[in-house]
PDB file of C-alpha atoms in Angstrom:
ATOM      1  CA  GLN A 243      77.804 117.512 100.361  1.00  0.00           C
ATOM      2  CA  VAL A 244      79.878 115.640 102.901  1.00  0.00           C
ATOM      3  CA  GLN A 245      83.093 116.875 104.489  1.00  0.00           C
ATOM      4  CA  LEU A 246      85.826 114.365 105.310  1.00  0.00           C
ATOM      5  CA  VAL A 247      88.745 114.832 107.700  1.00  0.00           C
ATOM      6  CA  GLU A 248      91.484 112.232 108.115  1.00  0.00           C
ATOM      7  CA  SER A 249      93.653 111.796 111.186  1.00  0.00           C
ATOM      8  CA  GLY A 250      96.025 109.274 112.732  1.00  0.00           C
ATOM      9  CA  GLY A 251      98.978 109.493 110.382  1.00  0.00           C
ATOM     10  CA  GLY A 252     102.533 109.733 111.599  1.00  0.00           C
ATOM     11  CA  LEU A 253     106.003 108.233 111.598  1.00  0.00           C
ATOM     12  CA  VAL A 254     106.406 104.541 112.375  1.00  0.00           C
ATOM     13  CA  GLN A 255     109.154 101.955 111.975  1.00  0.00           C
ATOM     14  CA  ALA A 256     108.812  99.077 109.540  1.00  0.00           C
ATOM     15  CA  GLY A 257     106.740  96.311 111.098  1.00  0.00           C
ATOM     16  CA  GLY A 258     104.753  98.731 113.212  1.00  0.00           C
ATOM     17  CA  SER A 259     101.088  99.691 113.160  1.00  0.00           C
ATOM     18  CA  LEU A 260      98.901 102.753 112.749  1.00  0.00           C
ATOM     19  CA  ARG A 261      95.162 103.319 112.687  1.00  0.00           C
ATOM     20  CA  LEU A 262      93.813 106.029 110.434  1.00  0.00           C
ATOM     21  CA  SER A 263      90.448 107.648 111.068  1.00  0.00           C
ATOM     22  CA  CYS A 264      88.138 109.616 108.800  1.00  0.00           C
ATOM     23  CA  ALA A 265      85.382 111.744 110.315  1.00  0.00           C
ATOM     24  CA  ALA A 266      82.432 112.619 108.084  1.00  0.00           C
ATOM     25  CA  SER A 267      80.011 115.500 108.498  1.00  0.00           C
ATOM     26  CA  GLY A 268      77.385 117.316 106.466  1.00  0.00           C
ATOM     27  CA  GLY A 269      75.835 114.249 104.856  1.00  0.00           C
ATOM     28  CA  THR A 270      74.173 110.930 105.513  1.00  0.00           C
ATOM     29  CA  PHE A 271      77.240 108.816 106.154  1.00  0.00           C
ATOM     30  CA  SER A 272      75.506 105.450 105.833  1.00  0.00           C
ATOM     31  CA  SER A 273      74.442 106.298 102.273  1.00  0.00           C
ATOM     32  CA  TYR A 274      78.050 106.406 101.009  1.00  0.00           C
ATOM     33  CA  VAL A 275      80.409 103.726  99.883  1.00  0.00           C
ATOM     34  CA  MET A 276      83.722 104.660 101.495  1.00  0.00           C
ATOM     35  CA  GLY A 277      87.282 104.128 100.398  1.00  0.00           C
ATOM     36  CA  TRP A 278      90.910 104.786 101.210  1.00  0.00           C
ATOM     37  CA  PHE A 279      93.468 105.883  98.624  1.00  0.00           C
ATOM     38  CA  ARG A 280      97.120 106.830  98.931  1.00  0.00           C
ATOM     39  CA  GLN A 281      99.616 108.888  96.990  1.00  0.00           C
ATOM     40  CA  ALA A 282     103.379 108.611  97.290  1.00  0.00           C
ATOM     41  CA  PRO A 283     105.731 111.381  96.099  1.00  0.00           C
ATOM     42  CA  GLY A 284     105.970 111.400  92.318  1.00  0.00           C
ATOM     43  CA  LYS A 285     103.285 108.740  91.891  1.00  0.00           C
ATOM     44  CA  GLU A 286      99.597 108.714  91.046  1.00  0.00           C
ATOM     45  CA  ARG A 287      96.935 108.296  93.686  1.00  0.00           C
ATOM     46  CA  GLU A 288      96.138 104.599  94.064  1.00  0.00           C
ATOM     47  CA  PHE A 289      93.347 102.521  95.539  1.00  0.00           C
ATOM     48  CA  VAL A 290      93.942 100.954  98.947  1.00  0.00           C
ATOM     49  CA  SER A 291      90.610  99.690 100.264  1.00  0.00           C
ATOM     50  CA  ALA A 292      86.829 100.098 100.018  1.00  0.00           C
ATOM     51  CA  ILE A 293      83.838  99.215 102.165  1.00  0.00           C
ATOM     52  CA  SER A 294      80.148  98.958 101.352  1.00  0.00           C
ATOM     53  CA  ARG A 295      77.451 101.082 102.965  1.00  0.00           C
ATOM     54  CA  SER A 296      76.615  98.484 105.591  1.00  0.00           C
ATOM     55  CA  GLY A 297      80.177  97.251 105.979  1.00  0.00           C
ATOM     56  CA  GLY A 298      79.297  93.811 104.638  1.00  0.00           C
ATOM     57  CA  ARG A 299      81.741  93.925 101.728  1.00  0.00           C
ATOM     58  CA  THR A 300      85.363  95.007 101.765  1.00  0.00           C
ATOM     59  CA  ASP A 301      88.069  95.069  99.109  1.00  0.00           C
ATOM     60  CA  TYR A 302      91.800  95.615  99.276  1.00  0.00           C
ATOM     61  CA  ALA A 303      94.639  96.280  96.913  1.00  0.00           C
ATOM     62  CA  ASP A 304      96.873  93.227  96.566  1.00  0.00           C
ATOM     63  CA  SER A 305      99.741  95.163  98.104  1.00  0.00           C
ATOM     64  CA  VAL A 306      97.939  95.526 101.456  1.00  0.00           C
ATOM     65  CA  LYS A 307      95.871  92.328 101.718  1.00  0.00           C
ATOM     66  CA  GLY A 308      96.444  90.557 105.004  1.00  0.00           C
ATOM     67  CA  ARG A 309      97.972  93.652 106.584  1.00  0.00           C
ATOM     68  CA  PHE A 310      95.296  96.371 106.418  1.00  0.00           C
ATOM     69  CA  THR A 311      91.693  96.259 107.652  1.00  0.00           C
ATOM     70  CA  ILE A 312      89.000  98.752 106.693  1.00  0.00           C
ATOM     71  CA  SER A 313      85.975  99.286 108.931  1.00  0.00           C
ATOM     72  CA  ARG A 314      83.235 101.815 109.556  1.00  0.00           C
ATOM     73  CA  ASP A 315      80.955 102.879 112.376  1.00  0.00           C
ATOM     74  CA  ASN A 316      77.846 104.420 110.867  1.00  0.00           C
ATOM     75  CA  ALA A 317      76.503 105.475 114.267  1.00  0.00           C
ATOM     76  CA  LYS A 318      79.611 107.637 114.737  1.00  0.00           C
ATOM     77  CA  ASN A 319      80.044 108.720 111.095  1.00  0.00           C
ATOM     78  CA  MET A 320      83.555 107.286 111.158  1.00  0.00           C
ATOM     79  CA  LEU A 321      85.740 105.315 108.762  1.00  0.00           C
ATOM     80  CA  TYR A 322      88.915 103.527 109.861  1.00  0.00           C
ATOM     81  CA  LEU A 323      91.956 101.875 108.343  1.00  0.00           C
ATOM     82  CA  GLN A 324      93.970  99.625 110.632  1.00  0.00           C
ATOM     83  CA  MET A 325      97.458  99.208 109.173  1.00  0.00           C
ATOM     84  CA  ASN A 326      99.696  96.454 110.523  1.00  0.00           C
ATOM     85  CA  SER A 327     103.096  95.122 109.472  1.00  0.00           C
ATOM     86  CA  LEU A 328     103.867  98.408 107.783  1.00  0.00           C
ATOM     87  CA  LYS A 329     106.526  98.572 105.091  1.00  0.00           C
ATOM     88  CA  PRO A 330     108.542 101.524 103.763  1.00  0.00           C
ATOM     89  CA  GLU A 331     106.612 101.258 100.493  1.00  0.00           C
ATOM     90  CA  ASP A 332     103.428 102.120 102.426  1.00  0.00           C
ATOM     91  CA  THR A 333     104.773 105.649 102.866  1.00  0.00           C
ATOM     92  CA  ALA A 334     102.261 108.043 101.299  1.00  0.00           C
ATOM     93  CA  VAL A 335      99.574 110.593 101.959  1.00  0.00           C
ATOM     94  CA  TYR A 336      96.397 108.656 102.729  1.00  0.00           C
ATOM     95  CA  PHE A 337      93.005 110.007 101.683  1.00  0.00           C
ATOM     96  CA  CYS A 338      89.510 108.904 102.593  1.00  0.00           C
ATOM     97  CA  ALA A 339      86.789 109.278  99.989  1.00  0.00           C
ATOM     98  CA  ALA A 340      83.013 108.924  99.660  1.00  0.00           C
ATOM     99  CA  ASP A 341      81.049 107.483  96.731  1.00  0.00           C
ATOM    100  CA  ARG A 342      77.383 108.431  96.331  1.00  0.00           C
ATOM    101  CA  ARG A 343      76.559 105.763  93.792  1.00  0.00           C
ATOM    102  CA  GLN A 344      77.709 102.257  93.034  1.00  0.00           C
ATOM    103  CA  TYR A 345      80.516 100.404  94.784  1.00  0.00           C
ATOM    104  CA  GLY A 346      83.817 101.187  93.123  1.00  0.00           C
ATOM    105  CA  MET A 347      87.586 101.009  93.387  1.00  0.00           C
ATOM    106  CA  ARG A 348      88.673 103.758  91.002  1.00  0.00           C
ATOM    107  CA  ARG A 349      89.434 107.386  91.770  1.00  0.00           C
ATOM    108  CA  SER A 350      86.718 108.477  89.360  1.00  0.00           C
ATOM    109  CA  ASP A 351      84.089 106.505  91.313  1.00  0.00           C
ATOM    110  CA  TYR A 352      84.411 108.818  94.314  1.00  0.00           C
ATOM    111  CA  ASP A 353      82.763 112.185  94.744  1.00  0.00           C
ATOM    112  CA  TYR A 354      84.188 113.625  97.971  1.00  0.00           C
ATOM    113  CA  TRP A 355      87.716 113.618  99.354  1.00  0.00           C
ATOM    114  CA  GLY A 356      89.466 114.494 102.567  1.00  0.00           C
ATOM    115  CA  GLN A 357      92.630 116.565 102.814  1.00  0.00           C
ATOM    116  CA  GLY A 358      94.903 113.594 103.475  1.00  0.00           C
ATOM    117  CA  THR A 359      97.122 112.467 106.328  1.00  0.00           C
ATOM    118  CA  GLN A 360     100.818 111.630 106.012  1.00  0.00           C
ATOM    119  CA  VAL A 361     102.060 108.137 106.829  1.00  0.00           C
ATOM    120  CA  THR A 362     105.827 107.630 106.866  1.00  0.00           C
ATOM    121  CA  VAL A 363     107.355 104.200 107.450  1.00  0.00           C
ATOM    122  CA  SER A 364     111.069 104.113 108.169  1.00  0.00           C
ATOM    123  CA  SER A 365     113.387 101.151 107.686  1.00  0.00           C
TER     124      SER A 365
END
C-alpha cells in the first residue's frame, strides 16, 4: 500500500555522476526494506542495490560496487542512489522497490515498484 515515484534520471557522459531519488507515500516507509533495480533494453530486470529498514546494512551488485551508494532518509520518506563513475553499460531504466518482509535481493522479494526513471550514459 505504498506508492513509489523515482526521479533524477537523465543523460550523462561516461565518468559522470547522477543521483536518483525515490519518494514514498501511502505507507510506513521505515517498515520497508528498499531496493534499486534496473532494466536495459532487451534484458531482464536486475538487482542493483538494497538497504535495510534502518539503513544499517547495504548490498550492491558486483557491477556497481565502489561506484554506487544507496541511502535512505526515513524522516523524509526518501530513498537515494548516488551513481558515480558511470559507464555506458549502466544505461537502463532504474526502478525503486519496497519489500514488506525479509531483506532480499531478488525481484520476487519486493512487493511495490515505482514507474522507473531513464538513465543514459554516453561514451
